[in-house]
Coordinates of C-alpha atoms and ligand atoms in Angstrom, one line a residue:
M1 CA 0.0 0.0 0.0
D2 CA 1.2 3.5 -0.9
L3 CA 1.8 5.0 2.6
S4 CA 2.7 8.5 1.4
R5 CA -0.5 8.6 -0.7
I6 CA -2.5 7.5 2.4
A7 CA -0.8 10.2 4.4
A8 CA -1.6 12.9 1.8
L9 CA -5.2 11.7 1.4
R10 CA -5.9 11.7 5.1
A11 CA -4.7 15.3 5.4
T12 CA -6.9 16.5 2.5
P13 CA -9.9 18.6 3.6
V14 CA -13.2 17.0 2.6
P15 CA -15.5 19.6 0.9
P16 CA -19.1 19.8 2.2
A17 CA -21.2 17.0 0.6
L18 CA -24.5 17.7 -1.3
H19 CA -27.2 15.4 -2.6
L20 CA -27.0 14.1 -6.1
I21 CA -30.5 14.4 -7.7
D22 CA -31.3 14.3 -11.4
G23 CA -27.6 14.4 -12.2
A24 CA -26.8 17.5 -10.3
S25 CA -25.4 18.3 -6.8
C26 CA -27.8 20.2 -4.7
P27 CA -28.1 21.3 -1.0
A28 CA -31.1 20.3 1.2
S29 CA -34.3 22.2 0.3
D30 CA -34.1 24.1 3.5
G31 CA -30.3 24.5 3.4
G32 CA -29.8 22.2 6.4
T33 CA -26.6 20.4 7.0
M34 CA -25.2 17.8 9.5
T35 CA -21.7 17.2 10.7
A36 CA -19.8 14.1 9.6
R37 CA -17.4 13.1 12.3
S38 CA -14.3 10.9 12.0
P39 CA -14.3 8.0 14.4
I40 CA -10.5 7.9 14.1
D41 CA -10.3 10.9 16.5
G42 CA -13.8 12.3 16.9
S43 CA -13.0 15.4 14.8
A44 CA -15.4 17.0 12.4
L45 CA -14.7 15.8 8.9
T46 CA -17.1 17.8 6.8
T47 CA -20.9 18.4 6.5
L48 CA -23.6 16.5 4.7
A49 CA -26.8 17.8 3.3
R50 CA -29.5 17.1 5.9
G51 CA -32.2 15.8 3.6
T52 CA -35.8 16.8 3.8
V53 CA -39.0 15.0 2.8
A54 CA -39.0 17.4 -0.2
D55 CA -35.5 16.2 -1.2
A56 CA -36.6 12.6 -1.0
D57 CA -39.7 13.3 -3.1
A58 CA -37.6 15.2 -5.7
A59 CA -35.2 12.3 -6.0
V60 CA -38.0 9.8 -6.4
A61 CA -39.6 12.1 -9.1
A62 CA -36.3 12.2 -10.9
A63 CA -35.9 8.5 -10.8
R64 CA -39.5 8.0 -12.0
R65 CA -39.0 10.3 -15.0
A66 CA -35.8 8.6 -15.8
F67 CA -37.4 5.2 -15.6
D68 CA -40.6 6.1 -17.6
D69 CA -38.8 7.8 -20.5
G70 CA -36.6 4.8 -21.0
R71 CA -33.3 6.7 -21.0
W72 CA -31.8 3.7 -19.1
S73 CA -34.5 1.0 -18.8
G74 CA -35.0 1.3 -22.6
L75 CA -31.3 1.1 -23.6
A76 CA -30.0 -1.9 -25.5
P77 CA -28.6 -4.3 -22.8
A78 CA -25.2 -4.2 -24.4
E79 CA -25.1 -0.4 -24.0
R80 CA -26.1 -0.7 -20.3
K81 CA -23.4 -3.2 -19.9
R82 CA -20.8 -0.9 -21.5
I83 CA -21.6 2.0 -19.2
L84 CA -21.7 -0.2 -16.0
L85 CA -18.3 -1.8 -16.9
R86 CA -16.8 1.7 -17.4
W87 CA -18.2 2.7 -14.0
A88 CA -16.6 -0.3 -12.4
D89 CA -13.3 0.6 -14.0
L90 CA -13.5 4.2 -12.7
I91 CA -14.2 3.0 -9.2
E92 CA -11.3 0.6 -9.4
A93 CA -8.9 3.2 -10.7
R94 CA -9.7 5.4 -7.7
A95 CA -9.8 2.5 -5.2
L96 CA -7.2 3.9 -2.7
D97 CA -8.7 7.4 -2.6
L98 CA -12.2 5.9 -2.1
A99 CA -11.0 3.5 0.6
V100 CA -9.2 6.3 2.6
L101 CA -12.2 8.6 2.4
G102 CA -14.4 5.8 3.6
V103 CA -12.1 4.9 6.5
R104 CA -11.9 8.5 7.6
E105 CA -15.7 8.5 7.8
N106 CA -16.4 5.0 9.2
G107 CA -13.2 3.7 10.9
T108 CA -12.8 0.3 9.1
E109 CA -9.1 -0.8 9.0
I110 CA -7.7 0.2 5.6
A111 CA -6.3 -3.2 4.5
M112 CA -9.8 -4.6 4.8
A113 CA -11.6 -1.4 3.6
L114 CA -9.6 -1.4 0.3
K115 CA -10.6 -4.9 -0.5
A116 CA -14.1 -4.9 0.9
E117 CA -15.2 -1.5 -0.2
P118 CA -14.1 0.0 -3.6
L119 CA -12.6 -3.2 -5.0
S120 CA -15.6 -5.3 -4.0
A121 CA -18.0 -2.7 -5.3
A122 CA -16.2 -2.6 -8.6
A123 CA -16.3 -6.4 -8.8
T124 CA -20.0 -6.5 -7.9
I125 CA -21.0 -3.9 -10.5
R126 CA -18.9 -5.8 -13.1
Y127 CA -20.5 -9.2 -12.2
Y128 CA -24.1 -7.8 -12.8
A129 CA -23.0 -5.8 -15.9
E130 CA -21.7 -9.0 -17.4
A131 CA -24.8 -10.9 -16.5
L132 CA -27.4 -8.5 -17.7
D133 CA -27.5 -9.5 -21.3
K134 CA -27.8 -13.2 -20.4
I135 CA -31.2 -12.7 -18.8
T136 CA -33.9 -14.3 -20.9
G137 CA -37.6 -14.9 -20.7
E138 CA -39.5 -18.2 -21.1
I139 CA -41.9 -19.8 -23.4
A140 CA -44.4 -21.8 -21.3
A141 CA -45.7 -25.3 -22.1
T142 CA -49.2 -24.1 -23.1
P143 CA -51.8 -26.0 -25.1
P144 CA -51.9 -26.0 -28.9
G145 CA -53.3 -22.7 -30.3
T146 CA -51.9 -20.6 -27.5
L147 CA -48.5 -19.1 -26.7
G148 CA -47.5 -18.2 -23.2
L149 CA -44.5 -15.8 -22.9
V150 CA -42.9 -14.9 -19.6
H151 CA -41.1 -11.6 -19.8
R152 CA -38.7 -10.3 -17.2
E153 CA -39.0 -6.5 -16.9
P154 CA -37.2 -4.0 -14.7
A155 CA -39.3 -3.4 -11.6
G156 CA -39.2 0.4 -11.8
V157 CA -38.0 2.8 -9.1
V158 CA -35.9 1.2 -6.4
A159 CA -35.2 2.9 -3.0
A160 CA -32.1 1.5 -1.3
I161 CA -31.4 2.3 2.3
V162 CA -28.0 1.1 3.4
P163 CA -25.9 1.1 6.7
W164 CA -22.5 2.4 7.6
N165 CA -20.4 -0.7 8.2
F166 CA -19.6 -1.4 4.5
P167 CA -21.3 1.3 2.5
L168 CA -19.8 0.6 -0.9
M169 CA -19.9 -3.2 -0.7
I170 CA -23.5 -3.3 0.5
G171 CA -24.5 -0.3 -1.7
A172 CA -23.1 -2.2 -4.7
W173 CA -25.0 -5.3 -3.7
K174 CA -28.1 -3.3 -4.3
L175 CA -27.0 -0.9 -7.0
G176 CA -25.3 -3.5 -9.2
P177 CA -28.3 -5.8 -9.9
A178 CA -30.9 -2.9 -9.7
L179 CA -29.2 -0.8 -12.4
A180 CA -28.2 -3.8 -14.4
A181 CA -31.9 -4.9 -14.5
G182 CA -32.8 -1.4 -15.9
C183 CA -34.3 0.1 -12.7
S184 CA -33.7 3.7 -11.5
V185 CA -32.5 4.1 -8.0
V186 CA -32.7 6.5 -5.0
L187 CA -30.0 5.7 -2.6
K188 CA -30.1 6.8 1.1
P189 CA -26.7 6.2 2.8
A190 CA -26.3 6.0 6.5
E191 CA -25.8 9.3 8.4
T192 CA -22.2 8.2 9.2
A193 CA -21.1 6.7 5.9
A194 CA -22.3 8.7 2.9
L195 CA -19.2 10.3 1.3
T196 CA -17.9 7.3 -0.7
L197 CA -21.4 6.5 -2.0
L198 CA -21.8 10.1 -3.2
R199 CA -18.4 9.9 -4.9
I200 CA -19.2 6.7 -6.8
A201 CA -22.6 8.1 -7.9
E202 CA -20.6 11.0 -9.5
L203 CA -18.4 8.4 -11.1
A204 CA -21.5 6.7 -12.5
L205 CA -22.4 10.0 -14.3
E206 CA -18.8 10.2 -15.6
A207 CA -19.2 6.7 -16.9
G208 CA -22.3 7.7 -18.9
L209 CA -25.1 6.7 -16.6
P210 CA -27.9 9.1 -17.7
P211 CA -28.9 11.8 -15.1
G212 CA -31.8 10.8 -12.8
V213 CA -31.1 7.0 -13.0
L214 CA -29.0 7.0 -9.7
N215 CA -29.9 9.6 -7.1
V216 CA -28.4 9.9 -3.7
V217 CA -30.1 11.7 -0.8
T218 CA -28.3 12.1 2.5
G219 CA -29.8 12.8 5.9
E220 CA -31.5 11.2 8.8
G221 CA -33.1 7.8 8.5
P222 CA -36.4 8.8 10.2
V223 CA -36.8 11.7 7.7
V224 CA -35.3 10.7 4.3
G225 CA -35.5 6.9 4.8
A226 CA -39.0 7.2 6.1
A227 CA -40.1 9.4 3.2
L228 CA -38.8 6.8 0.7
A229 CA -40.6 4.0 2.5
A230 CA -43.8 6.0 2.5
S231 CA -43.5 7.1 -1.1
M232 CA -46.3 6.2 -3.5
D233 CA -43.9 6.2 -6.4
V234 CA -41.2 3.7 -5.1
D235 CA -41.8 0.2 -6.5
V236 CA -39.2 -1.7 -4.6
L237 CA -37.5 -0.9 -1.2
V238 CA -34.3 -2.7 -0.4
F239 CA -32.7 -2.3 3.0
T240 CA -29.8 -3.5 5.1
G241 CA -29.9 -2.4 8.8
S242 CA -31.6 -3.1 12.1
G243 CA -34.7 -5.1 12.7
A244 CA -36.4 -2.1 14.4
T245 CA -36.0 0.0 11.2
G246 CA -37.0 -3.0 9.1
R247 CA -40.4 -3.2 10.9
K248 CA -41.0 0.5 10.3
L249 CA -40.3 0.0 6.6
L250 CA -42.8 -2.8 6.3
E251 CA -45.4 -0.8 8.1
A252 CA -44.8 2.2 5.8
A253 CA -45.1 0.0 2.7
A254 CA -48.4 -1.4 4.0
R255 CA -49.7 2.1 4.7
S256 CA -48.6 3.5 1.3
N257 CA -48.5 1.7 -2.0
L258 CA -47.6 -1.9 -0.9
K259 CA -44.2 -1.6 -2.4
R260 CA -42.1 -4.8 -2.2
V261 CA -39.7 -4.6 0.7
Y262 CA -36.5 -6.7 1.0
L263 CA -34.8 -6.7 4.4
E264 CA -31.3 -7.8 5.5
L265 CA -31.4 -7.4 9.2
G266 CA -28.3 -8.7 10.8
G267 CA -27.8 -11.7 13.0
K268 CA -26.5 -13.3 16.1
S269 CA -24.6 -15.9 14.2
P270 CA -23.5 -19.1 16.0
N271 CA -20.0 -20.4 15.4
I272 CA -20.0 -24.0 16.5
V273 CA -16.7 -25.8 17.3
F274 CA -16.7 -29.5 17.8
A275 CA -13.9 -31.3 19.5
D276 CA -13.3 -33.2 16.2
A277 CA -12.6 -30.0 14.3
P278 CA -9.7 -30.7 11.8
D279 CA -7.5 -28.0 13.2
L280 CA -8.4 -26.2 16.4
D281 CA -5.6 -23.7 16.1
E282 CA -6.9 -22.6 12.7
A283 CA -10.4 -22.6 14.0
A284 CA -9.4 -20.2 16.8
Q285 CA -7.6 -17.9 14.5
V286 CA -10.4 -17.7 11.8
S287 CA -13.1 -17.5 14.5
A288 CA -11.3 -14.5 16.0
A289 CA -11.2 -12.8 12.6
G290 CA -14.9 -13.8 12.1
I291 CA -15.9 -11.6 15.0
F292 CA -13.3 -8.9 15.4
R293 CA -12.7 -7.7 11.8
N294 CA -14.1 -4.3 11.3
A295 CA -14.4 -4.1 15.1
G296 CA -17.3 -6.6 14.9
Q297 CA -19.5 -4.4 12.8
V298 CA -20.3 -7.1 10.3
C299 CA -23.8 -8.5 9.6
I300 CA -22.5 -12.0 9.5
A301 CA -20.1 -11.7 12.4
G302 CA -19.7 -15.0 14.3
S303 CA -20.8 -13.3 17.5
R304 CA -21.8 -16.4 19.5
L305 CA -19.1 -19.1 20.0
L306 CA -20.5 -22.5 21.0
V307 CA -17.7 -24.9 22.0
E308 CA -17.9 -28.6 22.8
R309 CA -17.2 -28.8 26.5
S310 CA -14.2 -31.2 26.2
V311 CA -12.2 -28.6 24.3
H312 CA -13.9 -25.5 25.6
D313 CA -11.3 -24.1 28.0
A314 CA -8.3 -24.7 25.7
F315 CA -10.1 -23.3 22.7
V316 CA -11.3 -20.2 24.5
E317 CA -7.8 -19.6 25.7
K318 CA -6.4 -19.8 22.1
L319 CA -9.1 -17.6 20.7
A320 CA -8.6 -15.0 23.5
A321 CA -4.9 -15.0 22.7
H322 CA -5.7 -14.0 19.1
A323 CA -8.1 -11.3 20.3
A324 CA -5.5 -9.9 22.7
A325 CA -2.9 -9.9 20.0
L326 CA -5.0 -8.0 17.5
R327 CA -3.6 -4.6 16.9
V328 CA -6.4 -2.1 17.5
G329 CA -5.9 1.5 16.5
D330 CA -5.5 4.0 13.7
P331 CA -7.5 2.4 10.8
L332 CA -5.3 4.2 8.3
D333 CA -2.2 2.3 9.4
P334 CA -2.1 -0.8 7.1
A335 CA -0.7 -2.8 10.1
T336 CA -3.9 -2.3 12.1
G337 CA -6.0 -5.4 12.6
A338 CA -9.1 -3.7 13.9
G339 CA -10.0 0.0 13.5
A340 CA -12.5 2.3 15.3
L341 CA -16.1 1.7 15.9
N342 CA -18.2 3.8 13.7
S343 CA -19.6 6.3 16.2
E344 CA -19.6 7.2 19.9
A345 CA -23.1 5.7 20.1
Q346 CA -21.9 2.3 18.8
L347 CA -19.0 2.3 21.2
A348 CA -21.4 3.1 24.1
R349 CA -23.7 0.3 23.0
S350 CA -20.9 -2.3 22.8
L351 CA -19.6 -1.3 26.2
G352 CA -23.1 -1.5 27.6
F353 CA -23.4 -5.1 26.7
V354 CA -20.2 -5.9 28.4
D355 CA -21.1 -4.0 31.6
E356 CA -24.3 -5.9 31.7
A357 CA -22.5 -9.3 31.3
R358 CA -20.0 -8.2 34.0
A359 CA -22.9 -7.3 36.4
Q360 CA -24.5 -10.7 35.7
G361 CA -21.2 -12.4 36.8
R362 CA -20.2 -13.6 33.3
R363 CA -16.4 -14.0 32.8
I364 CA -14.6 -11.3 30.8
V365 CA -11.7 -13.5 29.4
T366 CA -10.1 -10.6 27.5
G367 CA -10.9 -7.0 26.7
G368 CA -14.0 -5.3 27.9
D369 CA -13.0 -1.7 27.8
R370 CA -12.6 1.4 25.7
I371 CA -9.0 1.9 24.7
L372 CA -7.0 4.8 23.1
A373 CA -9.5 7.3 24.5
E374 CA -6.8 9.9 24.5
T375 CA -6.9 9.9 20.7
G376 CA -10.6 11.1 20.8
G377 CA -11.4 8.0 18.6
Y378 CA -13.9 5.3 19.3
Y379 CA -11.8 2.2 20.0
M380 CA -12.6 -0.9 22.0
A381 CA -10.5 -3.8 23.0
P382 CA -11.6 -7.1 21.3
T383 CA -13.7 -8.7 24.0
V384 CA -14.4 -12.4 24.8
V385 CA -17.1 -13.1 27.4
A386 CA -17.4 -16.7 28.6
D387 CA -20.1 -18.6 30.6
V388 CA -22.8 -16.6 28.7
R389 CA -26.2 -18.2 29.2
P390 CA -28.7 -18.6 26.4
D391 CA -31.2 -16.1 27.9
D392 CA -28.6 -13.4 28.4
R393 CA -29.1 -10.3 26.2
L394 CA -25.6 -10.9 25.0
A395 CA -26.6 -14.2 23.6
R396 CA -29.8 -12.9 21.9
E397 CA -29.2 -9.4 20.7
E398 CA -26.9 -8.2 18.0
V399 CA -24.1 -6.0 19.5
F400 CA -22.5 -4.9 16.3
G401 CA -19.2 -4.4 18.1
P402 CA -16.1 -6.4 19.0
V403 CA -17.8 -8.6 21.7
L404 CA -17.9 -12.4 21.5
A405 CA -20.3 -14.5 23.7
V406 CA -19.0 -18.0 24.5
T407 CA -21.2 -20.9 25.7
P408 CA -20.2 -24.6 26.1
F409 CA -22.3 -27.5 24.8
D410 CA -22.2 -31.3 25.2
T411 CA -24.1 -32.8 22.3
E412 CA -24.9 -32.1 18.7
D413 CA -28.6 -31.7 19.6
E414 CA -27.7 -29.2 22.3
A415 CA -25.5 -27.3 19.9
I416 CA -28.4 -27.1 17.4
A417 CA -30.9 -26.0 20.1
L418 CA -28.5 -23.2 21.3
A419 CA -27.6 -22.2 17.7
N420 CA -31.3 -22.0 16.5
G421 CA -32.5 -20.5 19.8
T422 CA -32.5 -16.8 18.8
D423 CA -34.8 -14.7 16.6
Y424 CA -32.1 -14.4 14.0
G425 CA -31.1 -16.7 11.1
L426 CA -28.4 -15.0 9.0
A427 CA -25.1 -17.0 9.2
A428 CA -23.6 -19.9 11.2
A429 CA -20.5 -22.0 11.1
V430 CA -19.6 -25.6 12.0
W431 CA -16.1 -26.8 12.7
T432 CA -15.9 -30.6 12.5
G433 CA -13.8 -33.3 10.7
N434 CA -16.9 -35.6 10.5
L435 CA -18.4 -35.3 7.1
G436 CA -21.8 -36.7 8.1
R437 CA -22.0 -34.3 11.1
A438 CA -21.1 -31.4 8.9
H439 CA -23.9 -32.1 6.4
R440 CA -26.4 -32.8 9.3
M441 CA -25.6 -29.5 10.9
V442 CA -25.9 -27.6 7.6
R443 CA -29.4 -29.1 7.2
R444 CA -30.5 -28.4 10.8
L445 CA -29.1 -24.9 11.2
R446 CA -31.7 -22.3 10.5
A447 CA -29.5 -19.7 8.7
G448 CA -29.1 -18.4 5.2
L449 CA -25.4 -19.0 5.2
V450 CA -23.7 -22.0 6.9
H451 CA -19.9 -22.1 6.8
V452 CA -18.1 -25.4 7.3
N453 CA -14.5 -25.3 8.7
T454 CA -14.1 -21.7 7.9
Y455 CA -15.8 -18.3 8.7
G456 CA -16.6 -15.5 6.2
G457 CA -14.9 -15.2 2.9
S458 CA -17.6 -16.3 0.6
D459 CA -17.8 -14.5 -2.8
L460 CA -20.3 -13.0 -5.2
T461 CA -21.3 -16.2 -6.8
V462 CA -23.4 -17.3 -3.8
P463 CA -26.5 -15.6 -2.4
L464 CA -26.6 -13.9 1.0
G465 CA -29.9 -13.5 2.9
G466 CA -31.5 -14.4 6.1
V467 CA -34.3 -16.5 7.5
K468 CA -36.5 -15.8 10.6
Q469 CA -36.0 -12.2 11.7
S470 CA -32.8 -11.8 9.8
G471 CA -34.9 -10.8 6.8
N472 CA -35.9 -11.9 3.4
G473 CA -34.6 -11.8 -0.2
H474 CA -31.0 -12.2 -1.3
D475 CA -28.1 -10.0 -2.2
K476 CA -25.2 -11.3 -4.4
S477 CA -25.4 -14.1 -7.0
L478 CA -27.8 -14.1 -9.9
H479 CA -30.7 -14.6 -7.4
A480 CA -30.3 -10.9 -6.5
F481 CA -31.9 -10.1 -9.9
D482 CA -35.2 -11.5 -8.6
K483 CA -35.8 -8.4 -6.5
Y484 CA -35.4 -6.0 -9.4
L485 CA -37.1 -7.9 -12.2
D486 CA -40.9 -8.4 -12.5
L487 CA -42.4 -11.3 -14.3
K488 CA -45.0 -10.4 -16.9
T489 CA -47.1 -13.0 -18.8
A490 CA -48.3 -12.6 -22.3
W491 CA -51.0 -15.1 -23.1
I492 CA -51.6 -15.2 -26.8
K493 CA -54.3 -17.0 -28.9
L494 CA -52.6 -18.1 -32.1
Ligands
ADP1 P1 -27.9 0.4 12.2 O1 -28.1 -0.2 13.5 O2 -27.1 -0.5 11.2 O3 -27.5 1.8 12.2 P2 -30.4 1.4 11.2 O4 -31.6 0.5 10.9 O5 -30.6 2.4 12.3 O6 -29.3 0.3 11.6 O7 -29.8 2.1 10.0 C1 -29.6 1.6 8.7 C2 -30.1 2.6 7.7 O8 -31.5 2.8 8.0 C3 -29.5 4.0 7.8 O9 -29.3 4.5 6.4 C4 -30.4 4.8 8.5 O10 -30.4 6.2 8.2 C5 -31.8 4.2 8.0 N1 -32.9 4.5 9.0 C6 -32.9 4.6 10.3 N2 -34.1 4.8 10.8 C7 -34.9 4.8 9.7 C8 -36.4 5.0 9.6 N3 -37.2 5.2 10.6 N4 -36.9 4.9 8.3 C9 -36.1 4.7 7.3 N5 -34.7 4.5 7.3 C10 -34.2 4.6 8.6

């Protein structure tokens, strides 16, 4: 990594950010702004437009016009592909600049941010660009004298509300297939991670995406996000974030135009280690990364560790050693293993869970405290809490911070009962050398993604989505197109 470039970029002032509506940058309709703070040291980074309901409505109107006049939805697929591929190239060419800007705003360690943010976004956009002209309709097996055609058409105006942990990666998981399908989009970034999404939306214009096809409105969720959810002119709403917000979005859809709502709502993912795991050292190391990368702010984080009792103590010790050895600090230092939490509120929330566990008499094996407070940044020591009981809040609720809850088990059935015993169903992992057990566990675990003898690291070719209260619908893979394409039947008498 180019250290002098990183140093230069981190010292560059960030100009005030505006919305991007109908191809033009514009302030909030009432001129309102909000401060973007850097979690690296708590300093003010720049201001964002504090969007209004009028701004959200203007963006939806622009997206609607762009969709209805066919400037994008009506282009030849090969032309859409050419523009999206050019967009991916522009993002990739500016990867380090984008990564540093993103890290200054959200605190993710740079080595991970570079890969997981701009480079992953470029790869995602390319994947869907390359796929878009391979989508075909169907001819149904209808009786003689009839012809049944099944068309797949772009669904219309998509509103995408995304979170702050991986804005470009998650943003591209929505934007890639939505735009490739021919939809127009209004994107609402999180309050604390908007700058890189605005930047790539500008690059989309440079790549030739017609104005109005991709609009970005910044501001507060309960104002801008809520206006998009209540809009009568949004056809599809896609969301990644908390369950509490997901419920509000469903309610708003029901009260407005019954828009389709797809939710990715996080998890409390069980990481299950059997004594017969092929390599317990590797399991400890990968499991530590599975919870502590990006300071635990990962939807699929393996935040519950279930360990077979016979290896429990030794395994927890190994894992805690990895946690304690993780270098936490300045996220723009490429040697950093875990950066800052995204906001002061997220730090307070994470510490609150640990305080509660401590008060309940649970064992803090390592970590548990804020660190590097003198920097003004939001850092927390990777934390392992043992003897966590299934009913503890720490075992049931998503922390979204560097806190691992550990519970022992004795049998496969008990592991399944513990693993499936929360409201969530996003990810899980099983570590075992027994092939039969591995497949049994994959079938019995109620989760959208089950890892075997690894954690994290899947790629774009496979879908990601939750069951139970982790949500519905899928990002990634060709299945993601299902959200953005409508089926239309033509029944023809011959
Ligand atoms: P997280 O815990 O990940 O911050 P949130 O659900 O609060 O989860 O935020 C995810 C996204 O949802 C952000 O872009 C945020 O602005 C937006 N959001 C928050 N509250 C609402 C709401 N009431 N209506 C619509 N969007 C919202």
